[in-house]
Coordinates of C-alpha atoms in Angstrom, one line a residue:
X1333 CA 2.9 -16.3 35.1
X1334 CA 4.8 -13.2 34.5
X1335 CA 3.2 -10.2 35.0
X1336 CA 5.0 -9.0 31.1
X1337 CA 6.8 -11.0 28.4
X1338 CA 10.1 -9.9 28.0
X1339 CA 9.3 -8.0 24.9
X1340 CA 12.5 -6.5 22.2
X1341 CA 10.4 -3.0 21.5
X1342 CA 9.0 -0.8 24.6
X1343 CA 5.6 -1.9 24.9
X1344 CA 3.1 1.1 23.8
X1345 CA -0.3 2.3 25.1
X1346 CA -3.6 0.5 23.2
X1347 CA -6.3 2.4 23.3
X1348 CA -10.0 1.2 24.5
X1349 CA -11.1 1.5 20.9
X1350 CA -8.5 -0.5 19.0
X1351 CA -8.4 -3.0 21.9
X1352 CA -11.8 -4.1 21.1
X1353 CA -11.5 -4.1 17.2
X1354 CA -10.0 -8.0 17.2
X1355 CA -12.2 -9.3 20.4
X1356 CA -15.3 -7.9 18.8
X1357 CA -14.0 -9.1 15.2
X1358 CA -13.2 -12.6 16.6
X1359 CA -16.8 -13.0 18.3
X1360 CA -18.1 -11.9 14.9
X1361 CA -16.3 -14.5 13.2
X1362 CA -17.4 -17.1 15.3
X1363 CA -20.5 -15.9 15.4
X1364 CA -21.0 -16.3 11.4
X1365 CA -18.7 -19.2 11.2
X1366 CA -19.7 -22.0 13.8
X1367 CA -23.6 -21.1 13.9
X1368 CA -24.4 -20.0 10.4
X1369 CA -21.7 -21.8 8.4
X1370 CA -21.2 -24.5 10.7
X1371 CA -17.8 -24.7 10.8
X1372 CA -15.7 -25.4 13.7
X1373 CA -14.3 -22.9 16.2
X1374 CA -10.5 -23.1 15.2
X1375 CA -10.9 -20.8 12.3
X1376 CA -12.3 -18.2 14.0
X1377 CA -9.7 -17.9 16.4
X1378 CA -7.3 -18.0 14.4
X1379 CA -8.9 -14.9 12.1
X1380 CA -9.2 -13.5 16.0
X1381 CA -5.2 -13.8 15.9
X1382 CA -4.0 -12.4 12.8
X1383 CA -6.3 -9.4 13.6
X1384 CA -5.1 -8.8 17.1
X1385 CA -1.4 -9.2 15.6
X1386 CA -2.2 -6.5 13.2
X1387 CA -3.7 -4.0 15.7
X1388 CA -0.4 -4.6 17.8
X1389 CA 1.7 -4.4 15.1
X1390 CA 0.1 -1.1 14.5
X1391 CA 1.0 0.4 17.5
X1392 CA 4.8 -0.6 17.4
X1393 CA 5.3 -4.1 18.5
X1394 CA 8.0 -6.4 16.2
X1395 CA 6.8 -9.7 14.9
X1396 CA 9.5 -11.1 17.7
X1397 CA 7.4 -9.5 20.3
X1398 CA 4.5 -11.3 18.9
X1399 CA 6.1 -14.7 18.8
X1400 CA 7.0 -14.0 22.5
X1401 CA 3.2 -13.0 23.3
X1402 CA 1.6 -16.0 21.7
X1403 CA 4.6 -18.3 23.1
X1404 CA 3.8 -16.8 26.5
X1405 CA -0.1 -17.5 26.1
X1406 CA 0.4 -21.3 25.2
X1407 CA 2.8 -22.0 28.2
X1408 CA -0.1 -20.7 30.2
X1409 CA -2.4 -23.6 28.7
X1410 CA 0.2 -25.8 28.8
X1411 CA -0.9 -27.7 32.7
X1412 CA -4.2 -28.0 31.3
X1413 CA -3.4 -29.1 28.0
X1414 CA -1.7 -32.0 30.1
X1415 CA -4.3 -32.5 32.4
X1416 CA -6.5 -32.9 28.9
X1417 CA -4.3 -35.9 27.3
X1418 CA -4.4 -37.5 30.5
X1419 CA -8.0 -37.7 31.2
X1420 CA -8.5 -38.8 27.7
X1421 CA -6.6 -41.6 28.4
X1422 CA -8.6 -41.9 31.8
X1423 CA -11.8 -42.4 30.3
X1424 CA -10.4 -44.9 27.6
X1425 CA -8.7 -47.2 30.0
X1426 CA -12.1 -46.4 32.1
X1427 CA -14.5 -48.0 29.7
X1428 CA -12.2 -50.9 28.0
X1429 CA -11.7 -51.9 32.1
X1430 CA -15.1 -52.2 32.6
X1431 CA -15.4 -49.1 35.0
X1432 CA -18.0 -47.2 33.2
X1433 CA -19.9 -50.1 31.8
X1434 CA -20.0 -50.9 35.9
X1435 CA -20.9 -47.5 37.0
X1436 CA -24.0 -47.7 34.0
X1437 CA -24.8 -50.8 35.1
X1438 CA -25.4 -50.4 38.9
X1439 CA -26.4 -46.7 38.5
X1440 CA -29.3 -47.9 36.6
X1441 CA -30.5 -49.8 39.1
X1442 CA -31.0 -47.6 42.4
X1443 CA -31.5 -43.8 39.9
X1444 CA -34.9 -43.2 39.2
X1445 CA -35.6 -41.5 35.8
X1446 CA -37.9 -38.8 37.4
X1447 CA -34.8 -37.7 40.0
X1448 CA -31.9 -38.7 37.8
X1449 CA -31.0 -35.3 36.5
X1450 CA -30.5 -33.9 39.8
X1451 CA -28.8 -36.8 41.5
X1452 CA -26.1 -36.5 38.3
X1453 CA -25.9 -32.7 39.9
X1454 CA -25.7 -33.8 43.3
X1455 CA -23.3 -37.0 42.6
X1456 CA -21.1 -34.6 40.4
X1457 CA -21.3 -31.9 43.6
X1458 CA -20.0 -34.4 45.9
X1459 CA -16.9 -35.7 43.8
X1460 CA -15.5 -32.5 42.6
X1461 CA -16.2 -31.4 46.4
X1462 CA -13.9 -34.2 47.4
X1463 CA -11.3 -33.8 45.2
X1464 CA -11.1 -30.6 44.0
X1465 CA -11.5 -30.9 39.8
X1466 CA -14.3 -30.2 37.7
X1467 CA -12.5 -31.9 34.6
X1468 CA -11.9 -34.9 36.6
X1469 CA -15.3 -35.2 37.7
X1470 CA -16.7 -34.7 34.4
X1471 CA -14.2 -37.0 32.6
X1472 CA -15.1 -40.1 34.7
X1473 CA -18.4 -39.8 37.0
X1474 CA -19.2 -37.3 34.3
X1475 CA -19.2 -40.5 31.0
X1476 CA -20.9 -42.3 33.6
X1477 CA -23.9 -40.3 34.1
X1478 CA -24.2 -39.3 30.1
X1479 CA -24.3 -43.5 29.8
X1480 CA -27.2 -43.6 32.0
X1481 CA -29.3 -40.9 30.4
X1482 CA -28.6 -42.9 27.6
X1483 CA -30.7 -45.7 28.7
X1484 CA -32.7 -43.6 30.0
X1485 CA -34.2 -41.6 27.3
X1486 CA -33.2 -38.2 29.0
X1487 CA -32.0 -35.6 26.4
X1488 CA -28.0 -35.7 26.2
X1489 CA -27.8 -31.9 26.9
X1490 CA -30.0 -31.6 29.9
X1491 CA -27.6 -34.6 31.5
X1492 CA -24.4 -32.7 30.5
X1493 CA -25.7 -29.7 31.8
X1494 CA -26.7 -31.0 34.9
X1495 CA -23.1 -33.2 35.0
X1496 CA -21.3 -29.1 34.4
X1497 CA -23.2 -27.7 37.1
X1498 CA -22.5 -30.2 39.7
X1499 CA -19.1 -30.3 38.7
X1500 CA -18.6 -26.7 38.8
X1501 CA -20.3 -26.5 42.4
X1502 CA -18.0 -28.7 44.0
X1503 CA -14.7 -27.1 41.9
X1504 CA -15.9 -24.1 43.5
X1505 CA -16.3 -24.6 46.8
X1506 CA -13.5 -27.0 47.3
X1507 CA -10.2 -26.1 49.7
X1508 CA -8.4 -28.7 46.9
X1509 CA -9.4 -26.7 43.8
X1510 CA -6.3 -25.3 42.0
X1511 CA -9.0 -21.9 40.6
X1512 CA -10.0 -21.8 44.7
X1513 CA -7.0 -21.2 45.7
X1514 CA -5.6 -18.9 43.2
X1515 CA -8.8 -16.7 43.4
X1516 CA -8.4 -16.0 47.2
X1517 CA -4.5 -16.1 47.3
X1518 CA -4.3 -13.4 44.2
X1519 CA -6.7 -11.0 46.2
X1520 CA -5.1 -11.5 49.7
X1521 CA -8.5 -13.2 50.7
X1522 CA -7.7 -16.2 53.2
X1523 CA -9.3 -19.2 51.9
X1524 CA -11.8 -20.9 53.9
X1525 CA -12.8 -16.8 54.7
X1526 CA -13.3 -17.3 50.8
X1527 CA -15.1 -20.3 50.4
X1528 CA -17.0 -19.4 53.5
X1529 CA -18.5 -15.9 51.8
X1530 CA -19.0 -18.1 48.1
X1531 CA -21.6 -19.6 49.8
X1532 CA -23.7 -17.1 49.6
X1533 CA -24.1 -16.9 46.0
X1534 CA -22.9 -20.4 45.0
X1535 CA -25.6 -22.4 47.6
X1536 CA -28.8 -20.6 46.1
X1537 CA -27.8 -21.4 42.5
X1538 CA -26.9 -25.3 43.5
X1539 CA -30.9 -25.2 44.9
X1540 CA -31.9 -23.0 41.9
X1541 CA -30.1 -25.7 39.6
X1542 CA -32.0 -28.7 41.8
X1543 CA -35.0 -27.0 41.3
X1544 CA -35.2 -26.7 37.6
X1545 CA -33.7 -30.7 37.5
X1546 CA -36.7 -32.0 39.6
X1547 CA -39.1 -30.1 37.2
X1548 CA -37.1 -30.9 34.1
X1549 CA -37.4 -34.6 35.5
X1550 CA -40.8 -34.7 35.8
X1551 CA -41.3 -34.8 31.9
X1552 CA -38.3 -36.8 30.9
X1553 CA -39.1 -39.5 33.2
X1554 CA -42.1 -40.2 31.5
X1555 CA -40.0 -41.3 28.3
X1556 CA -37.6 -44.0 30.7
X1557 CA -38.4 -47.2 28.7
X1558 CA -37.7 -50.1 31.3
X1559 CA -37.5 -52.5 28.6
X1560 CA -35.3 -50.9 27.2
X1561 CA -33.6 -50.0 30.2
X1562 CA -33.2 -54.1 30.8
X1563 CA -32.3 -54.5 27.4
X1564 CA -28.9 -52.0 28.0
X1565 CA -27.8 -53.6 31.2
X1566 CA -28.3 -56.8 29.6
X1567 CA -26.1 -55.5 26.5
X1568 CA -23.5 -53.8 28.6
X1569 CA -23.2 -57.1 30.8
X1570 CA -22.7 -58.8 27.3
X1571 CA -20.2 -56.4 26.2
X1572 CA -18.2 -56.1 29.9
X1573 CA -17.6 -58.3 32.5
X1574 CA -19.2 -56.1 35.5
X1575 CA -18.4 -56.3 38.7
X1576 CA -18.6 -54.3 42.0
X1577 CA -15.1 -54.6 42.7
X1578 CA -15.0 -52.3 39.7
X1579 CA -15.9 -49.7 41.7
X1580 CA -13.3 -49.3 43.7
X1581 CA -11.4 -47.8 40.6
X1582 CA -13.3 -44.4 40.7
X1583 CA -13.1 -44.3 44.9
X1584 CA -8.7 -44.8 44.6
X1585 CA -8.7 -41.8 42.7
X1586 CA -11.2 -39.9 45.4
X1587 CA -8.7 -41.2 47.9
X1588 CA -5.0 -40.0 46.7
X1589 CA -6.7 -36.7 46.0
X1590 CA -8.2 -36.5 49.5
X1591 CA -4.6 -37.6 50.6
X1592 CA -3.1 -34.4 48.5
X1593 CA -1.5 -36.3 45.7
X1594 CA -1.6 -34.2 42.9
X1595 CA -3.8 -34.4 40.4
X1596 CA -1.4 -35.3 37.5
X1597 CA -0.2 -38.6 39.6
X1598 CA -3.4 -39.5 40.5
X1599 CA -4.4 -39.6 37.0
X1600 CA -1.8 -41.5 36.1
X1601 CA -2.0 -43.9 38.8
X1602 CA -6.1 -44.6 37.2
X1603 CA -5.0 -44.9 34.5
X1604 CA -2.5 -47.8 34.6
X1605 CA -5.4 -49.0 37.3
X1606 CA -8.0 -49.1 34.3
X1607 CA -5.5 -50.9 31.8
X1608 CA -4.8 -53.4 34.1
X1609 CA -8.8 -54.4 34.7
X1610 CA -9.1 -54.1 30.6
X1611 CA -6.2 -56.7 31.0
X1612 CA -7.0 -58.9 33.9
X1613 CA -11.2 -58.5 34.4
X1614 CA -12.0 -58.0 30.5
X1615 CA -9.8 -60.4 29.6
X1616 CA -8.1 -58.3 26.5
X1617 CA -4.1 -58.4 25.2
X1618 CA -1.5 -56.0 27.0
X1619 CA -1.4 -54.5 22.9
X1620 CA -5.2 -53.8 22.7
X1621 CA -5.5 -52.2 26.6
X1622 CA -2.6 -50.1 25.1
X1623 CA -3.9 -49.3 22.0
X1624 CA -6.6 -48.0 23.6
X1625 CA -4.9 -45.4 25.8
X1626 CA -3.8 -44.3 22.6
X1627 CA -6.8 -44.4 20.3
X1628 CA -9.9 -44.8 22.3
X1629 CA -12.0 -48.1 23.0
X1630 CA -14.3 -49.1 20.1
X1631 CA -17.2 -51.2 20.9
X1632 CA -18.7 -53.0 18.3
X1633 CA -21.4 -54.9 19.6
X1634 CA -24.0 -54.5 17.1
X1635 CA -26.0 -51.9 19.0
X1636 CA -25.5 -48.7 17.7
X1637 CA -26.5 -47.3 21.2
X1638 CA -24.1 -49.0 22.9
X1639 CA -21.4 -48.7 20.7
X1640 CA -21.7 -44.8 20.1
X1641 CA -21.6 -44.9 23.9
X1642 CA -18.5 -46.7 24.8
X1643 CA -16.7 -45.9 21.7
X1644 CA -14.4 -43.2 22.7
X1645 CA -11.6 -41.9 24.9
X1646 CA -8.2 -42.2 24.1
X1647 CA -4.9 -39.7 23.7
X1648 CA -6.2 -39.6 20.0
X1649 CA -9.7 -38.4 20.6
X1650 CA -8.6 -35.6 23.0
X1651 CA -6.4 -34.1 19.9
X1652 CA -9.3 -32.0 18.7
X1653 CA -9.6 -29.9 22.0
X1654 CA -5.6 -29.2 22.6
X1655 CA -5.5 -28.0 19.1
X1656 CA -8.3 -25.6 20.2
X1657 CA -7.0 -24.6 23.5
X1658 CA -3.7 -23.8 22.1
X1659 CA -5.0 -21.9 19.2
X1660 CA -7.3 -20.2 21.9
X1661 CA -4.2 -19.1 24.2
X1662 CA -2.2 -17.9 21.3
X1663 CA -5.2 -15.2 20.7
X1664 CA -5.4 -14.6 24.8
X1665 CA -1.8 -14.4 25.2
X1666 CA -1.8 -11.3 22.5
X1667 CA -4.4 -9.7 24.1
X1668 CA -3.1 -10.2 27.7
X1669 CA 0.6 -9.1 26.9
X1670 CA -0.2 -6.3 24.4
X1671 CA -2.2 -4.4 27.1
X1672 CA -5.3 -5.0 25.2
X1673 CA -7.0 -6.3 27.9
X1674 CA -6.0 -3.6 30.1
X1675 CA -6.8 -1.0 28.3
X1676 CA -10.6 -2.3 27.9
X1677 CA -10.7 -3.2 32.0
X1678 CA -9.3 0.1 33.1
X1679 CA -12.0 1.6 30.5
X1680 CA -14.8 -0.6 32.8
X1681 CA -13.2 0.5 35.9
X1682 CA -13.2 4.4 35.2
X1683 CA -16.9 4.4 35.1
X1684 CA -17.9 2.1 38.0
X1685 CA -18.2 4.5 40.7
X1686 CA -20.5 2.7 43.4
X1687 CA -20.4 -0.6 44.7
X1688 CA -22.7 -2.6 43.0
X1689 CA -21.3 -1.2 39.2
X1690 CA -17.7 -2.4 41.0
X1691 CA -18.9 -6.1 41.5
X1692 CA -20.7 -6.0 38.4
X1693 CA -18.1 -5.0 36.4
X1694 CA -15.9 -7.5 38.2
X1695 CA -18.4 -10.5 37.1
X1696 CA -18.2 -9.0 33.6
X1697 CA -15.1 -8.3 33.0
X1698 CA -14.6 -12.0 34.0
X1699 CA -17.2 -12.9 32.1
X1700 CA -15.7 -10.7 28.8
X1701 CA -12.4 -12.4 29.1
X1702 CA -13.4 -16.1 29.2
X1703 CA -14.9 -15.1 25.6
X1704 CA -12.1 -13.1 24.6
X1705 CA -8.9 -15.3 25.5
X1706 CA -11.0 -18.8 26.0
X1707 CA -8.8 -19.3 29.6
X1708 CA -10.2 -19.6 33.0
X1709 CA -6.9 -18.6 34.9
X1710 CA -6.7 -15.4 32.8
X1711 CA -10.2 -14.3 33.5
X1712 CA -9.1 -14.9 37.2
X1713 CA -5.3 -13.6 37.4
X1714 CA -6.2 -10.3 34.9
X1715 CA -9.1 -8.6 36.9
X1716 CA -7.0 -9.5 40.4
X1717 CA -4.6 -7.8 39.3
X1718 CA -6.9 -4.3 37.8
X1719 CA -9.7 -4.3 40.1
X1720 CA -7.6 -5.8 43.9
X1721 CA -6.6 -1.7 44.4
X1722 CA -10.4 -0.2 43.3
X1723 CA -12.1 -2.6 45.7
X1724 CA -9.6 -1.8 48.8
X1725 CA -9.5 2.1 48.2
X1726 CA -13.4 2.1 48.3
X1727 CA -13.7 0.1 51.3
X1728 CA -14.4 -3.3 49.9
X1729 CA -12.9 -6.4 51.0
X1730 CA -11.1 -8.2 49.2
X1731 CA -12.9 -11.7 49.6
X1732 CA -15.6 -9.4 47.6
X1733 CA -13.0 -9.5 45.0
X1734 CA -12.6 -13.4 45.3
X1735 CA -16.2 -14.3 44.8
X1736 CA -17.0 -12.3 42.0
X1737 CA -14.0 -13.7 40.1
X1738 CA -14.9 -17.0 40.7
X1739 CA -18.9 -16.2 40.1
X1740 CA -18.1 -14.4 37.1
X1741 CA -14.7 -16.4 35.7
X1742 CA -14.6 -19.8 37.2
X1743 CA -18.2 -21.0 36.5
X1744 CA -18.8 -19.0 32.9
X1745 CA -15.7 -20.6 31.1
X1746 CA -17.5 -23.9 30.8
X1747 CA -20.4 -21.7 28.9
X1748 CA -18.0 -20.7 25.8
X1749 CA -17.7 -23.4 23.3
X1750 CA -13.5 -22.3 22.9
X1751 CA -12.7 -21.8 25.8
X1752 CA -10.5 -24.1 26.8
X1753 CA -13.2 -25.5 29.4
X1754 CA -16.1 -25.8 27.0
X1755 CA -13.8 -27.8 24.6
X1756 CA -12.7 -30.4 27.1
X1757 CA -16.7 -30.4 28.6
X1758 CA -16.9 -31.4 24.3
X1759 CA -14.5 -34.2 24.7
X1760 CA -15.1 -35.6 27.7
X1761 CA -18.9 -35.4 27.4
X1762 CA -19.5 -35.7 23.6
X1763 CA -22.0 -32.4 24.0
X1764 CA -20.8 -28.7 22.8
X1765 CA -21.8 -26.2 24.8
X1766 CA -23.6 -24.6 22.3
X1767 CA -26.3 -27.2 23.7
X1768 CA -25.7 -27.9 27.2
X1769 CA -25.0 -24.5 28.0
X1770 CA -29.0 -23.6 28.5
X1771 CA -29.1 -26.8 31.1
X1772 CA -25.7 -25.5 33.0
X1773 CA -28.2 -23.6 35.4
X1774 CA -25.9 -23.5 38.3
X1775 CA -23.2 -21.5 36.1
X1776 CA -25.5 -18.5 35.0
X1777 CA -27.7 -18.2 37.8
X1778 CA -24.6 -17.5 40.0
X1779 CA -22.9 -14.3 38.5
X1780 CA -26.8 -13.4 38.2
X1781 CA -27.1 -13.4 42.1
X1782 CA -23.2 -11.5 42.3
X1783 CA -24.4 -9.1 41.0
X1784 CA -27.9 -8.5 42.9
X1785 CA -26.0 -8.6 45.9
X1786 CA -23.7 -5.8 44.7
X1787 CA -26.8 -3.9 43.8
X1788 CA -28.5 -4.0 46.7
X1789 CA -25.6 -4.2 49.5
X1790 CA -26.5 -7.9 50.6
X1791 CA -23.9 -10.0 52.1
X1792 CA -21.1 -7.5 51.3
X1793 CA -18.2 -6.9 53.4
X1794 CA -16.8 -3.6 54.1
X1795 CA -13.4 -2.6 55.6
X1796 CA -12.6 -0.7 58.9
X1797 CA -10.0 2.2 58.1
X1798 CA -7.5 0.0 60.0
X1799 CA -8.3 -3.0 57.3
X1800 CA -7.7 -0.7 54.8
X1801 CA -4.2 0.7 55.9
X1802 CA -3.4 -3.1 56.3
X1803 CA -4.5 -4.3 52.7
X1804 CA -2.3 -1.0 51.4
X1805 CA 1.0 -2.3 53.3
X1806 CA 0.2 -5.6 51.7
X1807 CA 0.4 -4.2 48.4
X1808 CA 2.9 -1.6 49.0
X1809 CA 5.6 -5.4 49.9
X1810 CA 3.8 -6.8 46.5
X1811 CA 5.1 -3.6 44.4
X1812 CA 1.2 -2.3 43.8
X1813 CA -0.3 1.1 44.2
X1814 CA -3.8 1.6 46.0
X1815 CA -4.0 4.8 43.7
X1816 CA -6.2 4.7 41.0

């Protein structure tokens, strides 16, 4: 991403004040319209828009720079507004082969209610650990673990929560994850020397997360039915052919990603996997198998559980969520570009004078920009780039940097309902984040820790004077200042 568009008019300075006018407008408007009025987000962010093109055309920018601004935001989204349309048509080639109704099937057999909402944390842990994507995780092991609650009688947003945290652990903490990677390379921060000091925070908020499952457990496994639970496997084995060879579907995709295909291939290879079992195993026509990449499955079995459970997926049914994400960036990519953003971080930076106001301020600002542009990479690539040069010139390391931009960005986008992470969590999982966001207790607990440790000196890193002449000829080849 460019650090600038290539604007027509010479960009002018925002102030702090006028920058917040559209994000705290925008938060307003969503506030009054999706919980009070019940609409959905869209509107919102578009009102967000208009307002933040009015302040900027204000201060001086032409409509043309707009158009640039918002042009520049959406190619942002654009990866993951691919990665969307593709696991959409992952999880309906998924359930019309069979896959999921397999991965229900057998799951119910060997997961006890009592445990089952921290082995969804653990089991989701474990994928996105191994190949590197909380979206993928949550778009196929993800379906498979809301289908179990299901049967299960466990509340939808407890599973979904538990499903986001295990997800976002192993996104984290994997040497494969694309927000990883950018995290330590856009601080300077090596990075298994970054993974290696995310432990710290991440680890006690996995076992703060378990904690809470095992005690949430211990009530809803009392409402497990196991009649009922008979009666779903003996509907889903109706409704699919199952079969443990099935399973190899979900562990082919674990592989190419552990053999570095990239993600987009390896979607794509499932997904011609999962039309082929809807074709061979289920026994259904080359036109309905296609029909369903495009539209979803529908089951229509006669049991309204099972049917609101399998019927969904599809290009189609992931249309609602690009809309939002590219509405979302359109907003972001004003902010970004117009210096909106910067004006409000360098306002946060000029009054966080000690270390543990630095990290915190980090986590927040983060944290402030996953609300205000709804985009996980800008809430990672924006404070790099303002707070890399306060951390080094007060003796911080970097990898300092690095954690609190993934405590405070990476693992609080999934919290906002439009962000472009809580609206696919929506689509793949059925559940908004206005209600599994209470249950995600892996992604608030750990910008809670960040920041302790920032207050209280634990488990930060300091630089030696030679560490710090280093990190400045780093920046000087990069074109940055150390000066504040």
């Amino acid at each position: 991403m460019s650090e600038n568009p290539q604007v027509l008019s010479p960009p002018p300075q925002i102030s702090f004040g006028w920058a917040l006018v559209p994000l705290l407008l925008m938060m307003l408007a969503m506030g009054i319209g999706v919980i009070v009025l019940g609409v959905d987000a869209h509107l919102p962010l578009v009102l967000g828009t208009v307002i933040a093109g009015l302040v900027a055309w204000r201060h001086g920018f032409a409509w043309d720079d707009l158009e640039h601004m918002m042009y520049q935001g959406i190619r942002l989204a654009l990866p993951a507004v691919l990665i969307i349309m593709l696991i959409g048509m992952v999880i309906g080639s998924w359930i019309g082969g069979g896959v999921v109704a397999t991965m229900i099937y057998y799951g119910l057999n060997i997961i006890s209610p009592a445990f089952f909402l921290a082995a969804s944390c653990l089991l989701c842990a474990v994928v996105a650990l191994a190949i590197g994507s909380s979206w993928s995780t949550m778009g196929t092991v993800g379906v498979a673990c809301m289908g179990i609650g299901t049967a299960l009688n466990v509340p939808l947003p407890m599973v979904a929560g538990a499903v986001v945290s295990g997800a976002y652990f192993g996104d984290k903490m994997s040497p494969l994850s694309d927000t990883t990677i950018l995290a330590s390379g856009l601080t300077h921060t090596d990075l298994f020397e970054h993974i290696r000091h995310m432990v710290y925070t991440t680890v006690p908020g996995l076992l703060i997360a378990l904690g809470v499952y095992l005690y949430l457990g211990r009530s809803t496994g009392q409402n497990a039915d196991l009649a009922e639970i008979a009666a779903t496997q003996a509907g889903v084995a109706q409704a699919f052919t199952v079969s443990p060879w099935l399973l190899l579907v979900p562990v082919l995709l674990i592989v190419l990603v552990l053999r570095r295909m990239p993600a987009m291939p390896a979607l794509v290879v499932s997904i011609l996997v999962g039309l082929a079992c809807q074709v061979v195993v289920q026994g259904e026509s080359l036109t309905d198998a296609l029909s369903t990449l495009q539209n979803g499955y529908v089951l229509e079995s006669g049991n309204e559980t099972l049917d609101n459970l399998f019927t969904r997926g599809g290009l189609q049914g992931m249309m609602y969520t690009v809309s939002l994400v590219l509405i979302a960036m359109t907003f972001g990519g004003i902010l970004e570009y117009s210096g909106m953003l910067r004006a409000i971080v360098q306002r946060i930076l000029s009054v966080a004078r000690s270390t543990g106001s630095l990290i915190a301020a980090a986590i927040s600002s983060a944290i402030v920009i996953n609300v205000a542009c709804a985009e996980q990479y800008v809430s990672l690539v924006v404070p790099a780039r303002m707070y890399v040069r306060g951390f080094v010139e007060r003796g911080l390391a970097p990898k300092n940097l690095s954690r609190s931009l993934e405590d405070g960005g990476t693992l609080t986008s999934v919290l906002v309902p439009w962000n472009t992470c809580g609206v696919f969590a929506l689509g793949a999982l059925g559940i908004s984040a206005w209600e599994y966001a209470p249950y995600a207790v892996l992604n608030y607990v750990v910008p809670i820790i960040g920041i302790l440790y920032g207050l209280t000196g634990s488990f930060i890193t300091y630089l030696t004077d030679a560490e710090v002449e280093k990190y400045k000829r780093e920046f000087a080849q990069d074109g940055q200042s150390v000066v504040l």
